[in-house]
mmCIF file of C-alpha atoms in Angstrom:
data_model
loop_
_atom_site.group_PDB
_atom_site.id
_atom_site.type_symbol
_atom_site.label_atom_id
_atom_site.label_comp_id
_atom_site.label_asym_id
_atom_site.label_seq_id
_atom_site.Cartn_x
_atom_site.Cartn_y
_atom_site.Cartn_z
ATOM 1 C CA GLN Q 95 0.034 0.090 0.012
ATOM 2 C CA GLN Q 96 1.629 3.448 -1.107
ATOM 3 C CA GLN Q 97 1.352 5.912 1.594
ATOM 4 C CA VAL Q 98 2.474 8.524 -0.709
ATOM 5 C CA LYS Q 99 1.336 8.379 -4.371
ATOM 6 C CA GLN Q 100 3.312 10.265 -7.007
ATOM 7 C CA SER Q 101 2.528 11.268 -10.687
ATOM 8 C CA PRO Q 102 3.281 11.193 -13.263
ATOM 9 C CA GLN Q 103 5.892 8.399 -13.545
ATOM 10 C CA SER Q 104 7.764 10.363 -16.316
ATOM 11 C CA LEU Q 105 7.511 13.958 -17.694
ATOM 12 C CA ILE Q 106 9.275 15.291 -20.763
ATOM 13 C CA VAL Q 107 9.325 19.288 -20.942
ATOM 14 C CA GLN Q 108 10.872 21.675 -23.257
ATOM 15 C CA LYS Q 109 13.168 24.029 -22.508
ATOM 16 C CA GLY Q 110 11.868 26.934 -20.595
ATOM 17 C CA GLY Q 111 8.624 25.018 -19.805
ATOM 18 C CA ILE Q 112 7.032 24.572 -16.187
ATOM 19 C CA SER Q 113 7.507 20.796 -14.857
ATOM 20 C CA ILE Q 114 4.713 19.867 -12.731
ATOM 21 C CA ILE Q 115 4.915 16.870 -10.169
ATOM 22 C CA ASN Q 116 2.323 15.897 -7.930
ATOM 23 C CA CYS Q 117 1.830 13.719 -4.697
ATOM 24 C CA ALA Q 118 -0.845 12.800 -2.632
ATOM 25 C CA TYR Q 119 -1.020 11.360 0.816
ATOM 26 C CA GLU Q 120 -3.577 9.624 3.426
ATOM 27 C CA ASN Q 121 -1.817 9.915 6.596
ATOM 28 C CA THR Q 122 -2.814 13.065 8.444
ATOM 29 C CA ALA Q 123 0.048 12.506 11.018
ATOM 30 C CA PHE Q 124 2.814 13.359 8.226
ATOM 31 C CA ASP Q 125 4.169 16.430 9.239
ATOM 32 C CA TYR Q 126 7.300 17.543 6.922
ATOM 33 C CA PHE Q 127 7.284 17.244 3.149
ATOM 34 C CA PRO Q 128 10.331 17.453 1.306
ATOM 35 C CA TRP Q 129 11.479 17.075 -2.278
ATOM 36 C CA TYR Q 130 14.381 15.386 -3.382
ATOM 37 C CA GLN Q 131 16.515 15.188 -6.556
ATOM 38 C CA GLN Q 132 18.410 12.358 -7.796
ATOM 39 C CA PHE Q 133 20.978 12.495 -10.754
ATOM 40 C CA PRO Q 134 22.069 9.189 -12.519
ATOM 41 C CA GLY Q 135 24.709 7.572 -10.294
ATOM 42 C CA LYS Q 136 24.099 9.768 -7.294
ATOM 43 C CA GLY Q 137 22.015 9.614 -3.999
ATOM 44 C CA PRO Q 138 19.094 11.662 -3.629
ATOM 45 C CA ALA Q 139 19.549 15.317 -2.280
ATOM 46 C CA LEU Q 140 17.068 17.755 -0.700
ATOM 47 C CA LEU Q 141 15.944 20.171 -3.121
ATOM 48 C CA ILE Q 142 13.249 21.918 -0.990
ATOM 49 C CA ALA Q 143 10.780 21.083 1.597
ATOM 50 C CA ILE Q 144 7.441 22.497 3.060
ATOM 51 C CA ARG Q 145 5.274 22.059 6.537
ATOM 52 C CA PRO Q 146 1.755 21.278 6.479
ATOM 53 C CA ASP Q 147 1.069 25.055 8.165
ATOM 54 C CA VAL Q 148 2.155 26.906 4.933
ATOM 55 C CA SER Q 149 0.505 26.665 1.420
ATOM 56 C CA GLU Q 150 3.415 27.653 -0.513
ATOM 57 C CA LYS Q 151 7.484 27.737 -0.584
ATOM 58 C CA LYS Q 152 9.541 28.959 -3.268
ATOM 59 C CA GLU Q 153 13.242 28.694 -3.729
ATOM 60 C CA GLY Q 154 14.688 30.030 -6.922
ATOM 61 C CA ARG Q 155 12.829 28.321 -9.971
ATOM 62 C CA PHE Q 156 11.434 25.529 -7.525
ATOM 63 C CA THR Q 157 8.179 26.057 -5.675
ATOM 64 C CA ILE Q 158 5.874 23.805 -3.482
ATOM 65 C CA SER Q 159 2.325 24.070 -3.556
ATOM 66 C CA PHE Q 160 0.697 22.278 -0.274
ATOM 67 C CA ASN Q 161 -3.093 21.740 -0.095
ATOM 68 C CA LYS Q 162 -3.780 20.237 3.337
ATOM 69 C CA SER Q 163 -7.569 19.987 3.192
ATOM 70 C CA ALA Q 164 -6.804 17.927 -0.277
ATOM 71 C CA LYS Q 165 -3.901 15.919 1.169
ATOM 72 C CA GLN Q 166 -1.982 16.924 -1.968
ATOM 73 C CA PHE Q 167 1.325 18.671 -2.430
ATOM 74 C CA SER Q 168 3.128 19.378 -6.017
ATOM 75 C CA LEU Q 169 6.765 20.539 -7.208
ATOM 76 C CA HIS Q 170 6.869 23.110 -9.756
ATOM 77 C CA ILE Q 171 9.893 23.773 -11.769
ATOM 78 C CA MET Q 172 9.653 27.014 -13.462
ATOM 79 C CA ASP Q 173 11.670 27.843 -16.740
ATOM 80 C CA SER Q 174 12.967 24.486 -16.698
ATOM 81 C CA GLN Q 175 16.576 23.548 -17.978
ATOM 82 C CA PRO Q 176 18.136 20.601 -19.520
ATOM 83 C CA GLY Q 177 20.190 20.666 -16.077
ATOM 84 C CA ASP Q 178 17.080 19.880 -14.171
ATOM 85 C CA SER Q 179 16.872 16.513 -15.963
ATOM 86 C CA ALA Q 180 16.932 13.934 -12.944
ATOM 87 C CA THR Q 181 14.344 11.842 -11.158
ATOM 88 C CA TYR Q 182 12.482 13.650 -8.469
ATOM 89 C CA PHE Q 183 11.036 12.042 -5.085
ATOM 90 C CA CYS Q 184 8.495 13.438 -2.923
ATOM 91 C CA ALA Q 185 8.495 12.247 0.605
ATOM 92 C CA ALA Q 186 6.764 12.565 3.814
ATOM 93 C CA ARG Q 187 7.741 12.333 7.347
ATOM 94 C CA GLU Q 188 6.349 10.608 10.397
ATOM 95 C CA GLY Q 189 7.145 10.022 13.726
ATOM 96 C CA THR Q 190 8.349 11.627 16.814
ATOM 97 C CA SER Q 191 11.392 13.710 17.174
ATOM 98 C CA GLY Q 192 14.639 11.422 17.096
ATOM 99 C CA THR Q 193 12.740 8.768 15.654
ATOM 100 C CA TYR Q 194 11.403 10.355 12.394
ATOM 101 C CA LYS Q 195 11.336 8.078 9.360
ATOM 102 C CA TYR Q 196 10.249 9.319 5.926
ATOM 103 C CA ILE Q 197 7.829 7.699 3.371
ATOM 104 C CA PHE Q 198 8.767 8.091 -0.421
ATOM 105 C CA GLY Q 199 6.876 8.419 -3.503
ATOM 106 C CA THR Q 200 8.037 6.266 -6.363
ATOM 107 C CA GLY Q 201 9.545 8.988 -8.215
ATOM 108 C CA THR Q 202 9.059 11.233 -11.373
ATOM 109 C CA ARG Q 203 11.663 10.942 -14.087
ATOM 110 C CA LEU Q 204 12.011 14.084 -15.742
ATOM 111 C CA LYS Q 205 13.630 14.934 -18.931
ATOM 112 C CA VAL Q 206 13.932 18.580 -20.314
ATOM 113 C CA LEU Q 207 14.625 18.762 -23.764
ATOM 114 C CA ALA Q 208 17.030 21.381 -24.787
ATOM 115 C CA ASP R 278 30.057 19.357 3.682
ATOM 116 C CA VAL R 279 28.122 16.434 4.686
ATOM 117 C CA LYS R 280 29.760 13.173 3.831
ATOM 118 C CA VAL R 281 27.813 9.842 3.631
ATOM 119 C CA THR R 282 30.241 7.100 2.164
ATOM 120 C CA GLN R 283 29.225 3.711 1.387
ATOM 121 C CA SER R 284 31.912 0.758 1.069
ATOM 122 C CA SER R 285 31.248 -0.398 -2.543
ATOM 123 C CA ARG R 286 29.613 1.206 -5.522
ATOM 124 C CA TYR R 287 28.946 -2.368 -7.178
ATOM 125 C CA LEU R 288 29.046 -5.534 -5.751
ATOM 126 C CA VAL R 289 28.089 -9.241 -7.204
ATOM 127 C CA LYS R 290 27.345 -11.890 -4.645
ATOM 128 C CA ARG R 291 25.936 -15.087 -5.031
ATOM 129 C CA THR R 292 22.605 -16.675 -3.632
ATOM 130 C CA GLY R 293 23.259 -17.758 -0.226
ATOM 131 C CA GLU R 294 26.285 -15.647 0.576
ATOM 132 C CA LYS R 295 26.345 -13.362 3.599
ATOM 133 C CA VAL R 296 26.854 -9.665 2.368
ATOM 134 C CA PHE R 297 27.793 -6.627 4.472
ATOM 135 C CA LEU R 298 27.012 -3.245 3.024
ATOM 136 C CA GLU R 299 28.745 -0.536 5.137
ATOM 137 C CA CYS R 300 28.106 3.006 5.489
ATOM 138 C CA VAL R 301 30.032 5.837 7.079
ATOM 139 C CA GLN R 302 29.161 9.374 7.758
ATOM 140 C CA ASP R 303 31.209 12.133 9.234
ATOM 141 C CA MET R 304 28.780 14.812 10.382
ATOM 142 C CA ASP R 305 28.031 13.214 13.836
ATOM 143 C CA HIS R 306 24.319 12.389 12.877
ATOM 144 C CA GLU R 307 22.308 10.498 15.253
ATOM 145 C CA ASN R 308 19.863 9.133 13.037
ATOM 146 C CA MET R 309 20.984 6.460 10.091
ATOM 147 C CA PHE R 310 18.897 4.854 7.456
ATOM 148 C CA TRP R 311 18.952 1.925 4.950
ATOM 149 C CA TYR R 312 16.465 2.119 2.043
ATOM 150 C CA ARG R 313 16.538 0.016 -1.205
ATOM 151 C CA GLN R 314 15.510 1.789 -4.364
ATOM 152 C CA ASP R 315 13.781 -0.019 -7.038
ATOM 153 C CA PRO R 316 12.250 1.232 -10.418
ATOM 154 C CA GLY R 317 8.722 2.265 -9.961
ATOM 155 C CA LEU R 318 8.827 1.832 -6.529
ATOM 156 C CA GLY R 319 10.831 4.337 -5.129
ATOM 157 C CA LEU R 320 12.698 4.450 -1.884
ATOM 158 C CA ARG R 321 12.036 1.835 0.515
ATOM 159 C CA LEU R 322 13.025 1.804 4.284
ATOM 160 C CA ILE R 323 14.609 -1.009 5.610
ATOM 161 C CA TYR R 324 15.944 -0.288 8.829
ATOM 162 C CA PHE R 325 16.747 2.740 10.573
ATOM 163 C CA SER R 326 18.942 3.638 13.995
ATOM 164 C CA TYR R 327 18.347 6.641 16.038
ATOM 165 C CA ASP R 328 21.402 5.974 18.325
ATOM 166 C CA VAL R 329 24.237 3.412 18.915
ATOM 167 C CA LYS R 330 23.072 -0.158 19.225
ATOM 168 C CA MET R 331 19.443 1.103 18.619
ATOM 169 C CA LYS R 332 17.555 -0.061 15.616
ATOM 170 C CA GLU R 333 14.104 -0.092 14.375
ATOM 171 C CA LYS R 334 12.539 -2.018 11.384
ATOM 172 C CA GLY R 335 11.455 -0.088 8.526
ATOM 173 C CA ASP R 336 8.675 -1.098 5.964
ATOM 174 C CA ILE R 337 10.546 -4.146 4.485
ATOM 175 C CA PRO R 338 12.889 -5.768 7.109
ATOM 176 C CA GLU R 339 12.583 -9.186 5.916
ATOM 177 C CA GLY R 340 15.730 -10.736 4.690
ATOM 178 C CA TYR R 341 17.872 -8.017 6.312
ATOM 179 C CA SER R 342 19.453 -7.108 9.493
ATOM 180 C CA VAL R 343 21.441 -4.030 10.762
ATOM 181 C CA SER R 344 24.311 -3.534 13.028
ATOM 182 C CA ARG R 345 25.567 -0.080 14.737
ATOM 183 C CA GLU R 346 28.380 -0.058 17.077
ATOM 184 C CA LYS R 347 29.690 3.128 16.429
ATOM 185 C CA LYS R 348 27.620 6.309 15.867
ATOM 186 C CA GLU R 349 29.327 6.709 12.496
ATOM 187 C CA ARG R 350 28.705 3.544 11.326
ATOM 188 C CA PHE R 351 25.604 1.783 9.939
ATOM 189 C CA SER R 352 25.598 -1.791 8.608
ATOM 190 C CA LEU R 353 23.256 -3.487 6.452
ATOM 191 C CA ILE R 354 23.332 -7.337 6.461
ATOM 192 C CA LEU R 355 22.164 -9.879 4.127
ATOM 193 C CA GLU R 356 22.195 -12.998 6.059
ATOM 194 C CA SER R 357 21.312 -15.213 2.878
ATOM 195 C CA ALA R 358 21.540 -13.354 -0.266
ATOM 196 C CA SER R 359 18.477 -14.071 -2.740
ATOM 197 C CA THR R 360 18.026 -12.813 -6.247
ATOM 198 C CA ASN R 361 15.093 -10.749 -5.416
ATOM 199 C CA GLN R 362 17.544 -8.546 -2.895
ATOM 200 C CA THR R 363 18.884 -7.424 -6.377
ATOM 201 C CA SER R 364 18.958 -3.899 -6.006
ATOM 202 C CA MET R 365 20.230 -0.310 -5.429
ATOM 203 C CA TYR R 366 21.026 0.356 -1.638
ATOM 204 C CA LEU R 367 21.153 3.882 -0.104
ATOM 205 C CA CYS R 368 22.481 5.014 3.019
ATOM 206 C CA ALA R 369 21.388 8.170 4.650
ATOM 207 C CA SER R 370 21.901 10.084 7.881
ATOM 208 C CA SER R 371 20.229 13.101 9.469
ATOM 209 C CA LYS R 372 20.678 14.805 12.552
ATOM 210 C CA ILE R 373 18.229 14.392 15.617
ATOM 211 C CA GLY R 374 16.367 17.582 16.205
ATOM 212 C CA THR R 375 12.985 19.059 17.028
ATOM 213 C CA GLY R 376 11.050 21.450 14.682
ATOM 214 C CA GLY R 377 13.970 21.660 11.912
ATOM 215 C CA GLY R 378 14.171 20.509 8.591
ATOM 216 C CA HIS R 379 15.982 17.298 9.610
ATOM 217 C CA THR R 380 17.475 16.729 6.176
ATOM 218 C CA GLN R 381 18.560 13.598 5.392
ATOM 219 C CA TYR R 382 21.828 13.214 3.250
ATOM 220 C CA PHE R 383 22.423 10.186 1.065
ATOM 221 C CA GLY R 384 25.417 8.264 0.083
ATOM 222 C CA PRO R 385 25.856 7.446 -3.625
ATOM 223 C CA GLY R 386 24.507 3.887 -3.435
ATOM 224 C CA THR R 387 25.706 0.295 -3.744
ATOM 225 C CA ARG R 388 24.143 -1.551 -6.728
ATOM 226 C CA LEU R 389 23.873 -5.272 -5.313
ATOM 227 C CA THR R 390 23.567 -7.963 -7.984
ATOM 228 C CA VAL R 391 22.630 -11.569 -6.485
ATOM 229 C CA LEU R 392 23.058 -14.259 -8.949
#
């Protein structure tokens, strides 16, 4: 049972376009929602994260939109660049301080065409 | 910079062998994690540890065990490797903390093939 559902599985976007990746969750106890970026041959790296009391967070070209009532959150990449081509994972955190663990989505492979 | 290192990038083992995957972090992080990454399944948590000699089962612990004798080192053990354990294994570490981002830092991964 997938606790964090991510879509689409793959995405192709033209350079300069907007990439949008969506995630949905069921567990209302999740309290922190990071997005990770993974390049081939590398481990995932934190890209941007949001708490459920905030509806939007922006860092440069990357924006997370969070809809608590719908239990959905999404990553928007504005002005997508070929260097953004990577696999993106959403995640959700559960647990208590010191024993947190993360549930990851299944990943989205993004390809930005030059 | 935080550094998480894994002992091997690629590993090939035979069915039934005992396999050790080692992970070391250099930032004095309390929490360490082992995941496996498979296409279409994302990252799935195998085990995690929030202190030396402490361990917690993740979502898919069957067929695996772990050891954490020192704060900086977290080992994943496949007692008797099977072909369905062929996968990419990722180690991560993070600080304990209240509030805060609690960022997980990942190693580069070990691609294990069991023949």
